[in-house]
Amino acid sequence: MFLTLRSAVEDALADALEGLGYPTDDLGIEEPPEDVDAVLASSVAFRLASEAGAPPPQVAADVADAVDVDALEYVSAVTTQGAYVNFLPSDAYLAGTLDAGQAADYGALDAKDESVVVEHTSANPSGPIHVGRARNPIVGDAVANVLDYAGYDVDRHYYVNDAGRQMAVFTWAYETFDESDLDEDPERERIEYDLVRYYRKGNAFLEDGPAEEVEAAEAEIAAIMQGLDDGDEATYERVTEVVDQMLEGMTECLARLPAEFDEFVKETRFMFDGSVDDVVARLKEMDEAVYEEDAWQLDLSPYGIEKNFVFLRSDGTSLYATRDLAHHEWKFEEYDRAVTVLGEDHALQADQLTTTLDLLGNDTSQLEQVVYSYVNLPGGASMSTREGTGIDLDDLLDEAVDRAREEVEDRLDDRIRDDGLDDEDVDRIAHQVGIGAVRYDIVSKQPTKAITFEFERALDFEAQSAPYVQYVHARACGILDEVDEVPAFDASALENEAARDLVRVIARFPAVIEAAADALEPHVVATYTREFAEAFNAFYRECPVLSEDDSETRAARVALVAAAKHTVANALDALGVAAPDSM
């Protein structure tokens, strides 16, 4: 309803301004403060005051009088407050919202004829995923989710770096050392924890091993890299044996969040199909191309980038950045939009990539980047796959579930709802709450802001956290479990202001999805869920549902609970957070 109302208000306001002889290029439409009983407001009077030769409040009054309220089904009145023009909701607006909220997919927008690929995570397959990198799959998955809810045709991609030096070192080490050569046992019984020991052993050997043996090892590593650049299938199979096993384990870790992918796109794909050779040939022909320090480079200083873009080594082997150019040109051909989620340490490379793609003749308006800061833990932990230090994402998730289980068990005796939770139920809820707490705490912050993850805050059932919002869904489910079905209802029976406030918040949900998708900012949805939880809790305190004596009021409140359940479930789903039926 909110989107429909907003569109109608925009048209009506534009007509009013045109009738008064004012320009309509900026309507100044915004959401009013919480203490204003309006759905939308316009600050257009501030802009028009000088042209009108009158104070803003007088201009606002003239504009309000010129709006044809009778033509607005979902607006009951147009009023002013100072220089603001306010649009108040009608009973039809509330009724339409309550009707729409009965759909299980409420909040999902109409399908758009536009395809989007969201590339995220893309961690090198050289070891378990660390906590510091956890923001990428969490933010990336949520970005893909909100785009999906907004009606876009979304594919989720993981771009696999299977051709760089790291994987050449890993392949050499895996083929060179035996289990007996390794200095440690696997930290977990999963393949990536087993294999990463070879990678660490290999790096340690390259740093401290006998000079002649290290020289021979470096020659083999260089041969692996050259073999991939030459399109040698035998070399590819050697590297793939390591890469695919690592991806298998890393995928299992990411599925815990959950973060799943439609396709794992390997960079070797673009080496073997000739795309990289084509890009290199075109780059060499550019005016910006120079051969310096034994490498082909682009001088991008005329475009405000002081560091040269290196695209080919002296031995003729390509770099990750070169292969990524071919990768992006492929994405531009296959999709209407390409969204990439990147860590802040990749900002320079992102600028170089975008500028070079533009110089290659691509329409870089298709490319959008979401840049995030890394996740820290209290006290700060270093993160190094090579040395085996830092905190793994698996460890964080395990501890989150364990702590959530303690919280759930502590609250069992105080539960009013008698739904006979057994140990299996407690385990399920602990998983939903624990993993949800991690995801929600990370995705609820603006990506560019550095964050320190703290369990006490993330798992606080009373604060603005995942459990706080999840509990609203569980409470709604508890109410609806007591009724066979949502009865026929009349929205006008919702006379209590807390109930009407909740309807207004529910009405905004599709617009929140639209805004989050447009800006690629899923934290907008998280902010909304907290506002929603506060509105629902106020309704729950003031408006008895099952014990309400008046049948019409009871039916309308049951319908409101159903709409609330669908809203919060889908909002949490857009964030990738589970909505428990019971807590």
PDB file of C-alpha atoms in Angstrom, residues 292-466:
ATOM      1  CA  GLU A 292      58.302  -0.838 -17.160  1.00  0.00           C
ATOM      2  CA  GLU A 293      60.098  -2.848 -14.482  1.00  0.00           C
ATOM      3  CA  ASP A 294      59.875  -6.035 -16.557  1.00  0.00           C
ATOM      4  CA  ALA A 295      56.096  -5.934 -16.837  1.00  0.00           C
ATOM      5  CA  TRP A 296      53.340  -4.571 -19.056  1.00  0.00           C
ATOM      6  CA  GLN A 297      51.341  -1.876 -17.235  1.00  0.00           C
ATOM      7  CA  LEU A 298      48.729   0.796 -17.793  1.00  0.00           C
ATOM      8  CA  ASP A 299      49.552   4.321 -16.695  1.00  0.00           C
ATOM      9  CA  LEU A 300      46.244   5.437 -15.174  1.00  0.00           C
ATOM     10  CA  SER A 301      47.507   8.695 -13.669  1.00  0.00           C
ATOM     11  CA  PRO A 302      45.484  10.794 -16.183  1.00  0.00           C
ATOM     12  CA  TYR A 303      42.405   9.256 -14.534  1.00  0.00           C
ATOM     13  CA  GLY A 304      43.410  10.079 -10.965  1.00  0.00           C
ATOM     14  CA  ILE A 305      44.965   6.685 -10.164  1.00  0.00           C
ATOM     15  CA  GLU A 306      48.657   7.063  -9.344  1.00  0.00           C
ATOM     16  CA  LYS A 307      49.529   3.365  -9.083  1.00  0.00           C
ATOM     17  CA  ASN A 308      50.028   1.661 -12.429  1.00  0.00           C
ATOM     18  CA  PHE A 309      47.822  -1.283 -13.380  1.00  0.00           C
ATOM     19  CA  VAL A 310      50.118  -4.267 -14.041  1.00  0.00           C
ATOM     20  CA  PHE A 311      48.508  -6.731 -16.448  1.00  0.00           C
ATOM     21  CA  LEU A 312      51.315  -8.993 -17.779  1.00  0.00           C
ATOM     22  CA  ARG A 313      54.557 -10.272 -16.262  1.00  0.00           C
ATOM     23  CA  SER A 314      57.816 -10.376 -18.202  1.00  0.00           C
ATOM     24  CA  ASP A 315      57.501 -14.170 -18.578  1.00  0.00           C
ATOM     25  CA  GLY A 316      54.169 -13.713 -20.353  1.00  0.00           C
ATOM     26  CA  THR A 317      51.972 -14.917 -17.497  1.00  0.00           C
ATOM     27  CA  SER A 318      48.848 -12.960 -16.618  1.00  0.00           C
ATOM     28  CA  LEU A 319      47.813 -11.622 -13.233  1.00  0.00           C
ATOM     29  CA  TYR A 320      44.623 -12.003 -11.237  1.00  0.00           C
ATOM     30  CA  ALA A 321      43.583  -8.480 -12.191  1.00  0.00           C
ATOM     31  CA  THR A 322      43.966  -9.248 -15.906  1.00  0.00           C
ATOM     32  CA  ARG A 323      41.854 -12.352 -15.622  1.00  0.00           C
ATOM     33  CA  ASP A 324      39.259 -10.388 -13.666  1.00  0.00           C
ATOM     34  CA  LEU A 325      38.903  -8.011 -16.614  1.00  0.00           C
ATOM     35  CA  ALA A 326      37.918 -10.925 -18.841  1.00  0.00           C
ATOM     36  CA  HIS A 327      35.641 -12.194 -16.084  1.00  0.00           C
ATOM     37  CA  HIS A 328      33.818  -8.860 -15.885  1.00  0.00           C
ATOM     38  CA  GLU A 329      33.409  -8.542 -19.630  1.00  0.00           C
ATOM     39  CA  TRP A 330      31.770 -11.971 -19.534  1.00  0.00           C
ATOM     40  CA  LYS A 331      29.446 -10.793 -16.749  1.00  0.00           C
ATOM     41  CA  PHE A 332      28.506  -7.710 -18.776  1.00  0.00           C
ATOM     42  CA  GLU A 333      27.501  -9.960 -21.673  1.00  0.00           C
ATOM     43  CA  GLU A 334      25.479 -12.363 -19.517  1.00  0.00           C
ATOM     44  CA  TYR A 335      23.755  -9.951 -17.098  1.00  0.00           C
ATOM     45  CA  ASP A 336      22.185  -6.510 -17.053  1.00  0.00           C
ATOM     46  CA  ARG A 337      23.942  -5.586 -13.804  1.00  0.00           C
ATOM     47  CA  ALA A 338      27.029  -6.882 -12.011  1.00  0.00           C
ATOM     48  CA  VAL A 339      27.334  -6.315  -8.254  1.00  0.00           C
ATOM     49  CA  THR A 340      30.576  -7.158  -6.475  1.00  0.00           C
ATOM     50  CA  VAL A 341      31.077  -7.231  -2.704  1.00  0.00           C
ATOM     51  CA  LEU A 342      34.643  -6.242  -1.802  1.00  0.00           C
ATOM     52  CA  GLY A 343      36.775  -5.702   1.271  1.00  0.00           C
ATOM     53  CA  GLU A 344      38.104  -2.204   1.881  1.00  0.00           C
ATOM     54  CA  ASP A 345      41.646  -3.378   1.069  1.00  0.00           C
ATOM     55  CA  HIS A 346      40.523  -3.921  -2.535  1.00  0.00           C
ATOM     56  CA  ALA A 347      39.403  -0.312  -3.100  1.00  0.00           C
ATOM     57  CA  LEU A 348      42.420   0.593  -5.261  1.00  0.00           C
ATOM     58  CA  GLN A 349      42.092  -2.560  -7.364  1.00  0.00           C
ATOM     59  CA  ALA A 350      38.392  -1.820  -7.811  1.00  0.00           C
ATOM     60  CA  ASP A 351      39.180   1.671  -9.125  1.00  0.00           C
ATOM     61  CA  GLN A 352      41.819   0.283 -11.474  1.00  0.00           C
ATOM     62  CA  LEU A 353      39.441  -2.416 -12.693  1.00  0.00           C
ATOM     63  CA  THR A 354      36.564  -0.016 -13.364  1.00  0.00           C
ATOM     64  CA  THR A 355      38.779   2.506 -15.151  1.00  0.00           C
ATOM     65  CA  THR A 356      40.408  -0.161 -17.304  1.00  0.00           C
ATOM     66  CA  LEU A 357      37.076  -1.733 -18.206  1.00  0.00           C
ATOM     67  CA  ASP A 358      35.914   1.682 -19.309  1.00  0.00           C
ATOM     68  CA  LEU A 359      39.044   2.172 -21.427  1.00  0.00           C
ATOM     69  CA  LEU A 360      38.353  -1.227 -23.013  1.00  0.00           C
ATOM     70  CA  GLY A 361      35.021   0.134 -24.212  1.00  0.00           C
ATOM     71  CA  ASN A 362      32.679  -1.432 -21.669  1.00  0.00           C
ATOM     72  CA  ASP A 363      29.588   0.196 -20.215  1.00  0.00           C
ATOM     73  CA  THR A 364      30.749   0.331 -16.607  1.00  0.00           C
ATOM     74  CA  SER A 365      27.399   1.684 -15.441  1.00  0.00           C
ATOM     75  CA  GLN A 366      26.511  -2.010 -15.256  1.00  0.00           C
ATOM     76  CA  LEU A 367      29.091  -2.480 -12.493  1.00  0.00           C
ATOM     77  CA  GLU A 368      28.274  -1.702  -8.860  1.00  0.00           C
ATOM     78  CA  GLN A 369      30.505  -2.349  -5.884  1.00  0.00           C
ATOM     79  CA  VAL A 370      29.663  -2.789  -2.215  1.00  0.00           C
ATOM     80  CA  VAL A 371      32.753  -2.112  -0.120  1.00  0.00           C
ATOM     81  CA  TYR A 372      32.885  -3.278   3.490  1.00  0.00           C
ATOM     82  CA  SER A 373      35.243  -3.035   6.464  1.00  0.00           C
ATOM     83  CA  TYR A 374      36.429  -6.139   8.237  1.00  0.00           C
ATOM     84  CA  VAL A 375      35.048  -7.782  11.364  1.00  0.00           C
ATOM     85  CA  ASN A 376      37.176  -7.660  14.495  1.00  0.00           C
ATOM     86  CA  LEU A 377      36.888  -9.545  17.744  1.00  0.00           C
ATOM     87  CA  PRO A 378      37.463  -7.937  21.168  1.00  0.00           C
ATOM     88  CA  GLY A 379      41.206  -7.706  21.708  1.00  0.00           C
ATOM     89  CA  GLY A 380      41.876  -8.062  17.977  1.00  0.00           C
ATOM     90  CA  ALA A 381      43.120 -11.263  16.376  1.00  0.00           C
ATOM     91  CA  SER A 382      45.532 -11.418  13.484  1.00  0.00           C
ATOM     92  CA  MET A 383      44.395 -13.314  10.414  1.00  0.00           C
ATOM     93  CA  SER A 384      46.912 -15.296   8.372  1.00  0.00           C
ATOM     94  CA  THR A 385      46.185 -18.491   6.455  1.00  0.00           C
ATOM     95  CA  ARG A 386      49.869 -18.905   5.663  1.00  0.00           C
ATOM     96  CA  GLU A 387      50.873 -18.982   9.319  1.00  0.00           C
ATOM     97  CA  GLY A 388      47.719 -20.589  10.663  1.00  0.00           C
ATOM     98  CA  THR A 389      46.780 -17.814  13.079  1.00  0.00           C
ATOM     99  CA  GLY A 390      43.450 -16.143  13.720  1.00  0.00           C
ATOM    100  CA  ILE A 391      39.905 -17.243  14.468  1.00  0.00           C
ATOM    101  CA  ASP A 392      38.009 -19.411  12.006  1.00  0.00           C
ATOM    102  CA  LEU A 393      34.403 -18.633  11.109  1.00  0.00           C
ATOM    103  CA  ASP A 394      33.472 -22.159  12.187  1.00  0.00           C
ATOM    104  CA  ASP A 395      34.754 -21.399  15.695  1.00  0.00           C
ATOM    105  CA  LEU A 396      32.672 -18.224  15.894  1.00  0.00           C
ATOM    106  CA  LEU A 397      29.519 -20.024  14.748  1.00  0.00           C
ATOM    107  CA  ASP A 398      30.070 -22.905  17.178  1.00  0.00           C
ATOM    108  CA  GLU A 399      30.433 -20.535  20.088  1.00  0.00           C
ATOM    109  CA  ALA A 400      27.395 -18.539  18.981  1.00  0.00           C
ATOM    110  CA  VAL A 401      25.233 -21.692  18.970  1.00  0.00           C
ATOM    111  CA  ASP A 402      26.606 -22.834  22.339  1.00  0.00           C
ATOM    112  CA  ARG A 403      25.902 -19.453  23.934  1.00  0.00           C
ATOM    113  CA  ALA A 404      22.449 -19.317  22.381  1.00  0.00           C
ATOM    114  CA  ARG A 405      21.662 -22.764  23.772  1.00  0.00           C
ATOM    115  CA  GLU A 406      22.568 -21.553  27.261  1.00  0.00           C
ATOM    116  CA  GLU A 407      20.269 -18.537  26.855  1.00  0.00           C
ATOM    117  CA  VAL A 408      17.392 -20.672  25.560  1.00  0.00           C
ATOM    118  CA  GLU A 409      17.776 -23.226  28.354  1.00  0.00           C
ATOM    119  CA  ASP A 410      17.925 -20.482  31.003  1.00  0.00           C
ATOM    120  CA  ARG A 411      14.608 -19.130  29.741  1.00  0.00           C
ATOM    121  CA  LEU A 412      12.720 -22.426  29.566  1.00  0.00           C
ATOM    122  CA  ASP A 413      11.294 -22.179  33.071  1.00  0.00           C
ATOM    123  CA  ASP A 414       9.984 -18.657  32.481  1.00  0.00           C
ATOM    124  CA  ARG A 415       8.131 -19.449  29.252  1.00  0.00           C
ATOM    125  CA  ILE A 416       4.377 -18.834  29.315  1.00  0.00           C
ATOM    126  CA  ARG A 417       3.744 -20.777  26.127  1.00  0.00           C
ATOM    127  CA  ASP A 418       3.354 -24.493  26.773  1.00  0.00           C
ATOM    128  CA  ASP A 419       4.469 -26.151  23.541  1.00  0.00           C
ATOM    129  CA  GLY A 420       6.528 -28.957  25.046  1.00  0.00           C
ATOM    130  CA  LEU A 421       9.993 -28.164  23.717  1.00  0.00           C
ATOM    131  CA  ASP A 422      12.291 -31.196  23.768  1.00  0.00           C
ATOM    132  CA  ASP A 423      16.079 -31.391  23.389  1.00  0.00           C
ATOM    133  CA  GLU A 424      15.809 -31.489  19.599  1.00  0.00           C
ATOM    134  CA  ASP A 425      13.690 -28.331  19.650  1.00  0.00           C
ATOM    135  CA  VAL A 426      16.188 -26.591  21.906  1.00  0.00           C
ATOM    136  CA  ASP A 427      19.042 -27.544  19.567  1.00  0.00           C
ATOM    137  CA  ARG A 428      17.110 -26.213  16.559  1.00  0.00           C
ATOM    138  CA  ILE A 429      16.257 -22.943  18.283  1.00  0.00           C
ATOM    139  CA  ALA A 430      19.830 -22.528  19.553  1.00  0.00           C
ATOM    140  CA  HIS A 431      21.088 -22.902  15.992  1.00  0.00           C
ATOM    141  CA  GLN A 432      18.536 -20.437  14.601  1.00  0.00           C
ATOM    142  CA  VAL A 433      19.219 -17.879  17.323  1.00  0.00           C
ATOM    143  CA  GLY A 434      23.005 -18.309  17.462  1.00  0.00           C
ATOM    144  CA  ILE A 435      23.653 -18.159  13.719  1.00  0.00           C
ATOM    145  CA  GLY A 436      20.988 -15.483  13.365  1.00  0.00           C
ATOM    146  CA  ALA A 437      22.697 -13.370  16.025  1.00  0.00           C
ATOM    147  CA  VAL A 438      25.991 -13.441  14.136  1.00  0.00           C
ATOM    148  CA  ARG A 439      24.404 -12.605  10.788  1.00  0.00           C
ATOM    149  CA  TYR A 440      22.111  -9.914  12.119  1.00  0.00           C
ATOM    150  CA  ASP A 441      24.781  -8.167  14.178  1.00  0.00           C
ATOM    151  CA  ILE A 442      27.073  -7.982  11.154  1.00  0.00           C
ATOM    152  CA  VAL A 443      24.524  -7.123   8.452  1.00  0.00           C
ATOM    153  CA  SER A 444      22.746  -4.510  10.582  1.00  0.00           C
ATOM    154  CA  LYS A 445      25.726  -2.136  10.403  1.00  0.00           C
ATOM    155  CA  GLN A 446      26.607   0.036   7.438  1.00  0.00           C
ATOM    156  CA  PRO A 447      29.204  -1.997   5.506  1.00  0.00           C
ATOM    157  CA  THR A 448      31.810   0.778   5.443  1.00  0.00           C
ATOM    158  CA  LYS A 449      31.866   1.060   9.234  1.00  0.00           C
ATOM    159  CA  ALA A 450      34.371  -1.113  11.071  1.00  0.00           C
ATOM    160  CA  ILE A 451      32.736  -3.362  13.655  1.00  0.00           C
ATOM    161  CA  THR A 452      33.841  -5.436  16.609  1.00  0.00           C
ATOM    162  CA  PHE A 453      31.652  -8.472  17.138  1.00  0.00           C
ATOM    163  CA  GLU A 454      30.604  -9.054  20.759  1.00  0.00           C
ATOM    164  CA  PHE A 455      28.483 -12.023  21.814  1.00  0.00           C
ATOM    165  CA  GLU A 456      26.904 -10.214  24.745  1.00  0.00           C
ATOM    166  CA  ARG A 457      25.394  -7.585  22.461  1.00  0.00           C
ATOM    167  CA  ALA A 458      24.476  -9.918  19.616  1.00  0.00           C
ATOM    168  CA  LEU A 459      22.654 -12.409  21.873  1.00  0.00           C
ATOM    169  CA  ASP A 460      20.890  -9.889  24.119  1.00  0.00           C
ATOM    170  CA  PHE A 461      17.203 -10.892  23.999  1.00  0.00           C
ATOM    171  CA  GLU A 462      16.174  -7.511  25.418  1.00  0.00           C
ATOM    172  CA  ALA A 463      18.247  -5.274  23.138  1.00  0.00           C
ATOM    173  CA  GLN A 464      17.911  -4.491  19.457  1.00  0.00           C
ATOM    174  CA  SER A 465      19.408  -7.776  18.297  1.00  0.00           C
ATOM    175  CA  ALA A 466      18.403 -10.800  16.240  1.00  0.00           C
TER     176      ALA A 466
END
